[in-house]
PDB file of C-alpha atoms in Angstrom:
ATOM      1  CA  MET A   1     -13.782  12.346   2.699  1.00 44.00           C
ATOM      2  CA  THR A   2     -15.126  11.947   6.502  1.00 46.00           C
ATOM      3  CA  ALA A   3     -12.806  11.032   9.125  1.00 47.00           C
ATOM      4  CA  GLU A   4     -13.087   7.748  10.407  1.00 60.00           C
ATOM      5  CA  ALA A   5     -12.388   7.210  14.375  1.00 81.00           C
ATOM      6  CA  ALA A   6      -9.415   5.150  14.083  1.00 89.00           C
ATOM      7  CA  GLU A   7      -8.600   2.702  17.411  1.00 93.00           C
ATOM      8  CA  ARG A   8      -4.987   2.494  17.730  1.00 94.00           C
ATOM      9  CA  LEU A   9      -3.076  -0.980  18.810  1.00 94.00           C
ATOM     10  CA  ARG A  10       0.079  -2.259  19.558  1.00 95.00           C
ATOM     11  CA  ILE A  11       1.712  -4.731  17.438  1.00 95.00           C
ATOM     12  CA  GLU A  12       4.202  -7.387  18.576  1.00 94.00           C
ATOM     13  CA  ILE A  13       6.947  -7.944  16.320  1.00 92.00           C
ATOM     14  CA  GLY A  14       8.914  -9.937  18.780  1.00 79.00           C
ATOM     15  CA  SER A  15       9.703 -10.842  22.356  1.00 73.00           C
ATOM     16  CA  ASP A  16      11.424  -7.182  22.392  1.00 82.00           C
ATOM     17  CA  GLN A  17       9.763  -5.340  19.807  1.00 89.00           C
ATOM     18  CA  ALA A  18       6.406  -3.857  19.069  1.00 94.00           C
ATOM     19  CA  VAL A  19       5.183  -1.061  16.776  1.00 96.00           C
ATOM     20  CA  SER A  20       1.331   1.247  16.543  1.00 96.00           C
ATOM     21  CA  GLY A  21      -1.072   0.583  14.324  1.00 97.00           C
ATOM     22  CA  LEU A  22      -4.346   2.219  13.584  1.00 97.00           C
ATOM     23  CA  VAL A  23      -7.567   0.089  12.082  1.00 97.00           C
ATOM     24  CA  VAL A  24     -10.322   2.005  11.081  1.00 96.00           C
ATOM     25  CA  GLN A  25     -13.667  -0.545  10.529  1.00 95.00           C
ATOM     26  CA  PRO A  26     -16.795   0.468   8.620  1.00 95.00           C
ATOM     27  CA  PRO A  27     -20.235  -1.006   9.594  1.00 93.00           C
ATOM     28  CA  GLN A  28     -19.864  -4.462   7.292  1.00 93.00           C
ATOM     29  CA  PRO A  29     -16.634  -4.183   5.824  1.00 95.00           C
ATOM     30  CA  ARG A  30     -16.547  -6.455   3.079  1.00 95.00           C
ATOM     31  CA  ALA A  31     -12.482  -7.034   2.725  1.00 96.00           C
ATOM     32  CA  CYS A  32      -9.608  -5.515   4.812  1.00 97.00           C
ATOM     33  CA  TYR A  33      -6.362  -3.927   3.282  1.00 98.00           C
ATOM     34  CA  MET A  34      -3.201  -4.132   5.642  1.00 97.00           C
ATOM     35  CA  PHE A  35      -0.710  -0.734   4.764  1.00 96.00           C
ATOM     36  CA  ALA A  36       2.189   0.736   5.430  1.00 96.00           C
ATOM     37  CA  HIS A  37       3.585   4.099   4.843  1.00 96.00           C
ATOM     38  CA  GLY A  38       6.502   5.259   2.589  1.00 92.00           C
ATOM     39  CA  ALA A  39       9.902   5.976   3.674  1.00 91.00           C
ATOM     40  CA  GLY A  40       9.611   9.553   4.313  1.00 86.00           C
ATOM     41  CA  ALA A  41       5.924   9.717   6.584  1.00 89.00           C
ATOM     42  CA  GLY A  42       4.551   7.861   8.784  1.00 89.00           C
ATOM     43  CA  MET A  43       1.141   6.245   8.998  1.00 94.00           C
ATOM     44  CA  THR A  44      -0.486   9.356  10.503  1.00 93.00           C
ATOM     45  CA  HIS A  45       0.345  11.595   7.718  1.00 93.00           C
ATOM     46  CA  LYS A  46      -2.459  12.950   6.225  1.00 93.00           C
ATOM     47  CA  SER A  47      -2.655  10.728   2.571  1.00 93.00           C
ATOM     48  CA  MET A  48      -2.743   7.486   4.637  1.00 94.00           C
ATOM     49  CA  GLU A  49      -5.508   8.880   6.641  1.00 95.00           C
ATOM     50  CA  THR A  50      -7.313   9.941   3.936  1.00 95.00           C
ATOM     51  CA  VAL A  51      -6.961   6.595   2.240  1.00 96.00           C
ATOM     52  CA  ALA A  52      -8.400   4.839   5.424  1.00 96.00           C
ATOM     53  CA  ALA A  53     -10.925   6.928   5.747  1.00 96.00           C
ATOM     54  CA  GLY A  54     -12.099   7.100   1.929  1.00 96.00           C
ATOM     55  CA  LEU A  55     -12.044   2.979   2.090  1.00 97.00           C
ATOM     56  CA  ALA A  56     -14.217   3.090   4.992  1.00 97.00           C
ATOM     57  CA  GLU A  57     -16.438   4.820   2.982  1.00 96.00           C
ATOM     58  CA  ARG A  58     -16.318   2.197   0.328  1.00 96.00           C
ATOM     59  CA  GLY A  59     -16.477  -0.692   2.898  1.00 96.00           C
ATOM     60  CA  ILE A  60     -13.581  -1.824   3.276  1.00 97.00           C
ATOM     61  CA  ALA A  61     -11.583  -1.928   6.728  1.00 97.00           C
ATOM     62  CA  SER A  62      -7.912  -1.055   7.170  1.00 97.00           C
ATOM     63  CA  LEU A  63      -5.189  -1.481   9.469  1.00 97.00           C
ATOM     64  CA  ARG A  64      -2.445   0.892   8.885  1.00 97.00           C
ATOM     65  CA  TYR A  65       0.844   0.996  10.991  1.00 97.00           C
ATOM     66  CA  GLN A  66       4.892   1.616  11.179  1.00 96.00           C
ATOM     67  CA  PHE A  67       7.883   0.262  10.533  1.00 96.00           C
ATOM     68  CA  ALA A  68      10.047   0.085  13.517  1.00 94.00           C
ATOM     69  CA  TYR A  69      12.362   2.829  12.715  1.00 95.00           C
ATOM     70  CA  MET A  70       9.555   5.592  12.255  1.00 94.00           C
ATOM     71  CA  GLU A  71       8.170   4.157  15.366  1.00 93.00           C
ATOM     72  CA  LYS A  72      11.526   5.267  17.145  1.00 92.00           C
ATOM     73  CA  GLY A  73      11.653   8.736  15.239  1.00 91.00           C
ATOM     74  CA  GLY A  74      14.621   7.876  12.795  1.00 91.00           C
ATOM     75  CA  LYS A  75      14.884   8.549   8.874  1.00 90.00           C
ATOM     76  CA  ARG A  76      16.896   5.863   7.460  1.00 94.00           C
ATOM     77  CA  PRO A  77      14.653   2.854   6.740  1.00 93.00           C
ATOM     78  CA  ASP A  78      14.677  -0.077   8.301  1.00 94.00           C
ATOM     79  CA  PRO A  79      16.813  -3.263   6.469  1.00 95.00           C
ATOM     80  CA  PRO A  80      14.500  -5.230   4.519  1.00 96.00           C
ATOM     81  CA  ALA A  81      14.524  -8.423   6.723  1.00 96.00           C
ATOM     82  CA  VAL A  82      13.201  -5.929   9.870  1.00 95.00           C
ATOM     83  CA  ALA A  83      10.342  -4.367   7.302  1.00 96.00           C
ATOM     84  CA  HIS A  84       9.683  -7.715   6.294  1.00 97.00           C
ATOM     85  CA  ALA A  85       9.013  -9.002  10.036  1.00 96.00           C
ATOM     86  CA  THR A  86       7.184  -5.863  10.611  1.00 97.00           C
ATOM     87  CA  VAL A  87       4.615  -6.778   7.715  1.00 97.00           C
ATOM     88  CA  ARG A  88       4.066 -10.016   8.967  1.00 97.00           C
ATOM     89  CA  ALA A  89       3.426  -8.958  12.196  1.00 97.00           C
ATOM     90  CA  ALA A  90       0.527  -6.885  11.108  1.00 97.00           C
ATOM     91  CA  VAL A  91      -0.645  -9.008   8.278  1.00 97.00           C
ATOM     92  CA  ALA A  92      -1.145 -11.554  11.623  1.00 96.00           C
ATOM     93  CA  GLU A  93      -2.891  -8.997  13.497  1.00 95.00           C
ATOM     94  CA  ALA A  94      -5.121  -8.374  10.842  1.00 96.00           C
ATOM     95  CA  GLY A  95      -5.838 -12.051  10.659  1.00 95.00           C
ATOM     96  CA  ARG A  96      -6.450 -12.378  14.102  1.00 95.00           C
ATOM     97  CA  ARG A  97      -8.917  -9.399  14.089  1.00 94.00           C
ATOM     98  CA  PHE A  98     -10.221  -9.652  10.779  1.00 95.00           C
ATOM     99  CA  ALA A  99     -10.438 -13.801  10.127  1.00 92.00           C
ATOM    100  CA  SER A 100     -13.849 -13.758   7.928  1.00 92.00           C
ATOM    101  CA  LEU A 101     -12.503 -11.216   5.561  1.00 95.00           C
ATOM    102  CA  PRO A 102     -10.238 -11.090   2.528  1.00 95.00           C
ATOM    103  CA  LEU A 103      -7.161  -9.753   3.494  1.00 97.00           C
ATOM    104  CA  ILE A 104      -5.217  -7.331   0.959  1.00 97.00           C
ATOM    105  CA  ALA A 105      -2.140  -5.867   1.875  1.00 98.00           C
ATOM    106  CA  GLY A 106       0.679  -3.590   0.206  1.00 98.00           C
ATOM    107  CA  GLY A 107       0.857   0.530   1.076  1.00 96.00           C
ATOM    108  CA  ARG A 108       2.396   3.765  -0.178  1.00 96.00           C
ATOM    109  CA  SER A 109       5.604   3.548  -2.131  1.00 96.00           C
ATOM    110  CA  PHE A 110       8.362   1.829   0.338  1.00 96.00           C
ATOM    111  CA  GLY A 111       5.942   0.393   2.327  1.00 97.00           C
ATOM    112  CA  GLY A 112       4.228  -1.448  -1.037  1.00 97.00           C
ATOM    113  CA  ARG A 113       7.638  -2.260  -1.861  1.00 97.00           C
ATOM    114  CA  MET A 114       8.648  -4.486   0.965  1.00 98.00           C
ATOM    115  CA  THR A 115       5.125  -6.405   1.639  1.00 98.00           C
ATOM    116  CA  SER A 116       5.622  -7.501  -1.804  1.00 98.00           C
ATOM    117  CA  GLN A 117       9.477  -8.367  -1.269  1.00 98.00           C
ATOM    118  CA  ALA A 118       7.804 -10.244   2.149  1.00 98.00           C
ATOM    119  CA  GLN A 119       5.175 -12.097  -0.421  1.00 98.00           C
ATOM    120  CA  ALA A 120       7.776 -12.963  -2.878  1.00 98.00           C
ATOM    121  CA  LEU A 121       9.758 -15.033  -0.143  1.00 97.00           C
ATOM    122  CA  SER A 122       7.261 -16.648   1.551  1.00 97.00           C
ATOM    123  CA  PRO A 123       3.650 -16.165   1.193  1.00 97.00           C
ATOM    124  CA  LEU A 124       1.806 -13.521   3.535  1.00 97.00           C
ATOM    125  CA  PRO A 125      -0.801 -16.060   5.498  1.00 95.00           C
ATOM    126  CA  GLY A 126      -4.623 -15.338   4.481  1.00 94.00           C
ATOM    127  CA  VAL A 127      -3.643 -12.407   2.074  1.00 97.00           C
ATOM    128  CA  ARG A 128      -5.427 -12.819  -1.372  1.00 97.00           C
ATOM    129  CA  GLY A 129      -4.156  -9.339  -3.279  1.00 97.00           C
ATOM    130  CA  LEU A 130      -1.419  -6.996  -3.185  1.00 98.00           C
ATOM    131  CA  VAL A 131      -2.470  -3.175  -3.905  1.00 98.00           C
ATOM    132  CA  PHE A 132       0.606  -0.748  -4.669  1.00 98.00           C
ATOM    133  CA  LEU A 133      -0.114   3.039  -4.192  1.00 97.00           C
ATOM    134  CA  GLY A 134       2.624   4.417  -6.276  1.00 96.00           C
ATOM    135  CA  PHE A 135       5.162   1.660  -6.497  1.00 97.00           C
ATOM    136  CA  PRO A 136       8.664   2.906  -6.364  1.00 96.00           C
ATOM    137  CA  LEU A 137      10.275   1.265  -9.251  1.00 95.00           C
ATOM    138  CA  HIS A 138      13.359   3.019  -9.409  1.00 97.00           C
ATOM    139  CA  PRO A 139      14.866   6.194  -7.762  1.00 92.00           C
ATOM    140  CA  ALA A 140      14.072   9.476  -9.117  1.00 92.00           C
ATOM    141  CA  GLY A 141      16.231  10.426 -12.318  1.00 91.00           C
ATOM    142  CA  LYS A 142      17.325   6.308 -12.164  1.00 94.00           C
ATOM    143  CA  PRO A 143      15.337   4.569 -14.414  1.00 93.00           C
ATOM    144  CA  SER A 144      15.275   0.857 -13.616  1.00 94.00           C
ATOM    145  CA  SER A 145      13.325  -1.994 -13.337  1.00 94.00           C
ATOM    146  CA  GLU A 146      15.526  -4.038 -11.217  1.00 93.00           C
ATOM    147  CA  ARG A 147      13.097  -3.139  -8.277  1.00 95.00           C
ATOM    148  CA  ALA A 148      10.287  -5.351  -9.384  1.00 96.00           C
ATOM    149  CA  ARG A 149      12.277  -8.763 -10.235  1.00 96.00           C
ATOM    150  CA  HIS A 150      11.168 -10.466  -7.500  1.00 97.00           C
ATOM    151  CA  LEU A 151       6.883  -9.548  -8.209  1.00 98.00           C
ATOM    152  CA  ALA A 152       7.690 -12.522 -10.469  1.00 97.00           C
ATOM    153  CA  ASP A 153       7.387 -14.586  -7.390  1.00 97.00           C
ATOM    154  CA  VAL A 154       4.248 -13.194  -6.300  1.00 98.00           C
ATOM    155  CA  THR A 155       1.095 -15.352  -7.284  1.00 96.00           C
ATOM    156  CA  ILE A 156      -1.575 -13.847  -5.819  1.00 97.00           C
ATOM    157  CA  PRO A 157      -3.943 -10.764  -7.763  1.00 97.00           C
ATOM    158  CA  MET A 158      -1.732  -7.448  -7.728  1.00 98.00           C
ATOM    159  CA  LEU A 159      -3.045  -4.001  -8.640  1.00 98.00           C
ATOM    160  CA  PHE A 160      -0.959  -0.708  -9.005  1.00 98.00           C
ATOM    161  CA  LEU A 161      -2.530   2.642  -8.882  1.00 98.00           C
ATOM    162  CA  GLN A 162       0.201   4.938 -10.347  1.00 98.00           C
ATOM    163  CA  GLY A 163       0.497   8.541 -10.989  1.00 97.00           C
ATOM    164  CA  THR A 164       1.417   8.935 -15.036  1.00 96.00           C
ATOM    165  CA  ARG A 165       3.688  12.005 -14.015  1.00 96.00           C
ATOM    166  CA  ASP A 166       5.591   9.395 -11.240  1.00 96.00           C
ATOM    167  CA  ALA A 167       9.019  10.304 -11.362  1.00 96.00           C
ATOM    168  CA  LEU A 168       9.871   7.270  -9.481  1.00 96.00           C
ATOM    169  CA  ALA A 169       7.894   4.130 -11.876  1.00 96.00           C
ATOM    170  CA  GLU A 170       8.799   5.951 -15.728  1.00 95.00           C
ATOM    171  CA  LEU A 171       5.726   4.550 -17.987  1.00 96.00           C
ATOM    172  CA  SER A 172       7.563   3.052 -20.709  1.00 96.00           C
ATOM    173  CA  LEU A 173       9.331   1.150 -17.907  1.00 97.00           C
ATOM    174  CA  LEU A 174       6.247   0.372 -15.475  1.00 97.00           C
ATOM    175  CA  GLU A 175       3.483  -0.835 -18.144  1.00 97.00           C
ATOM    176  CA  PRO A 176       5.876  -3.872 -19.980  1.00 97.00           C
ATOM    177  CA  VAL A 177       7.013  -4.851 -16.041  1.00 97.00           C
ATOM    178  CA  VAL A 178       3.364  -5.288 -15.660  1.00 98.00           C
ATOM    179  CA  LYS A 179       2.038  -6.470 -18.772  1.00 97.00           C
ATOM    180  CA  GLY A 180       5.161  -9.269 -17.599  1.00 97.00           C
ATOM    181  CA  LEU A 181       2.867 -10.589 -14.728  1.00 97.00           C
ATOM    182  CA  GLY A 182       0.272 -11.536 -17.165  1.00 96.00           C
ATOM    183  CA  SER A 183      -3.171 -11.788 -15.621  1.00 95.00           C
ATOM    184  CA  ARG A 184      -2.652 -11.575 -12.418  1.00 95.00           C
ATOM    185  CA  ALA A 185      -1.349  -7.826 -12.251  1.00 97.00           C
ATOM    186  CA  ALA A 186      -3.615  -5.043 -13.135  1.00 97.00           C
ATOM    187  CA  LEU A 187      -2.512  -1.271 -13.775  1.00 98.00           C
ATOM    188  CA  HIS A 188      -5.154   1.917 -13.066  1.00 98.00           C
ATOM    189  CA  LEU A 189      -2.720   4.753 -14.286  1.00 98.00           C
ATOM    190  CA  LEU A 190      -4.101   8.319 -12.657  1.00 97.00           C
ATOM    191  CA  ASP A 191      -3.743  11.011 -15.209  1.00 95.00           C
ATOM    192  CA  GLY A 192      -1.247  13.689 -14.535  1.00 95.00           C
ATOM    193  CA  ALA A 193      -0.171  12.446 -10.691  1.00 96.00           C
ATOM    194  CA  ASP A 194       2.824  12.422  -9.424  1.00 95.00           C
ATOM    195  CA  HIS A 195       4.253   9.528  -6.729  1.00 95.00           C
ATOM    196  CA  SER A 196       2.425  11.045  -4.071  1.00 93.00           C
ATOM    197  CA  PHE A 197      -1.265  11.387  -6.360  1.00 95.00           C
ATOM    198  CA  HIS A 198      -0.905  14.911  -6.706  1.00 94.00           C
ATOM    199  CA  VAL A 199      -1.715  16.879  -9.548  1.00 93.00           C
ATOM    200  CA  LEU A 200      -1.166  20.211 -10.875  1.00 92.00           C
ATOM    201  CA  LYS A 201      -3.572  22.807 -11.200  1.00 87.00           C
ATOM    202  CA  SER A 202      -3.222  23.278 -15.086  1.00 87.00           C
ATOM    203  CA  SER A 203      -4.323  19.480 -15.046  1.00 85.00           C
ATOM    204  CA  GLY A 204      -8.002  20.728 -14.208  1.00 83.00           C
ATOM    205  CA  ARG A 205      -7.920  18.286 -11.479  1.00 89.00           C
ATOM    206  CA  ASN A 206      -7.532  18.615  -8.054  1.00 93.00           C
ATOM    207  CA  ASP A 207      -6.020  15.812  -5.416  1.00 93.00           C
ATOM    208  CA  ARG A 208      -9.224  14.742  -3.993  1.00 93.00           C
ATOM    209  CA  ALA A 209     -10.604  13.855  -7.225  1.00 94.00           C
ATOM    210  CA  VAL A 210      -7.245  12.169  -8.037  1.00 95.00           C
ATOM    211  CA  MET A 211      -7.802  10.023  -4.724  1.00 96.00           C
ATOM    212  CA  ASP A 212     -11.304   9.332  -5.309  1.00 96.00           C
ATOM    213  CA  GLU A 213     -11.050   7.929  -8.654  1.00 97.00           C
ATOM    214  CA  ALA A 214      -7.855   5.639  -6.982  1.00 97.00           C
ATOM    215  CA  LEU A 215      -9.917   4.534  -4.266  1.00 98.00           C
ATOM    216  CA  ASP A 216     -12.921   3.788  -6.374  1.00 98.00           C
ATOM    217  CA  ALA A 217     -10.543   1.764  -8.822  1.00 98.00           C
ATOM    218  CA  PHE A 218      -9.285   0.225  -5.545  1.00 98.00           C
ATOM    219  CA  ALA A 219     -12.966  -1.040  -4.422  1.00 97.00           C
ATOM    220  CA  THR A 220     -13.931  -2.299  -7.968  1.00 97.00           C
ATOM    221  CA  TRP A 221     -10.799  -4.546  -8.211  1.00 97.00           C
ATOM    222  CA  VAL A 222     -11.537  -5.749  -4.639  1.00 96.00           C
ATOM    223  CA  ASP A 223     -14.537  -6.835  -5.899  1.00 91.00           C
ATOM    224  CA  ARG A 224     -13.287  -8.644  -9.115  1.00 89.00           C
ATOM    225  CA  ALA A 225      -9.795  -9.750  -7.865  1.00 82.00           C
ATOM    226  CA  VAL A 226     -10.536 -11.107  -4.505  1.00 79.00           C
ATOM    227  CA  GLY A 227     -14.167 -10.375  -3.315  1.00 66.00           C
TER     228      GLY A 227
END
């Protein structure tokens, strides 16, 4: 995957707060993905850069952004209401910049969950689908489906990209959740990958191959579900 030049921008959340964002735009994009980081790493993490660059290679623009706590250098994630406001501000910015493109929202782990919660509470303007890069169904070692209850209120297409070794989403729980959402939800399993899409050397694959598979599935889903 080649590195793509990213444009830095400021996303206004309210009259007194803003966060940073990064836009990567390939020639003639066919969609734009707004995506947020996980709880422990910001938008400049290597994995976030890899996703943005890989999507650009597949003709999909991206806008990745910080949550307020990460912007301030904090470690404790924002309360849901604050995170939801940030998601909405990023979606509004993408809508202004990419008014002619289908908009997709989501993110890694915490970022994806905050996006789906915001969508469930009130539809994100212009967003035609959600993509989760490792949906955090439950804390590690505490299997539960409670975090998925709000997904029943999401009425747009959803794609779950999940590793089969994901400690935050046991397949015996995740698969029934996705099945219960009906035709609007799709699950693509990444064999041997963990929550961060890492694989063991013994698997015979490497992390790049896993990411390529994930982004190929993403691009195919965009064309089928929201293109």
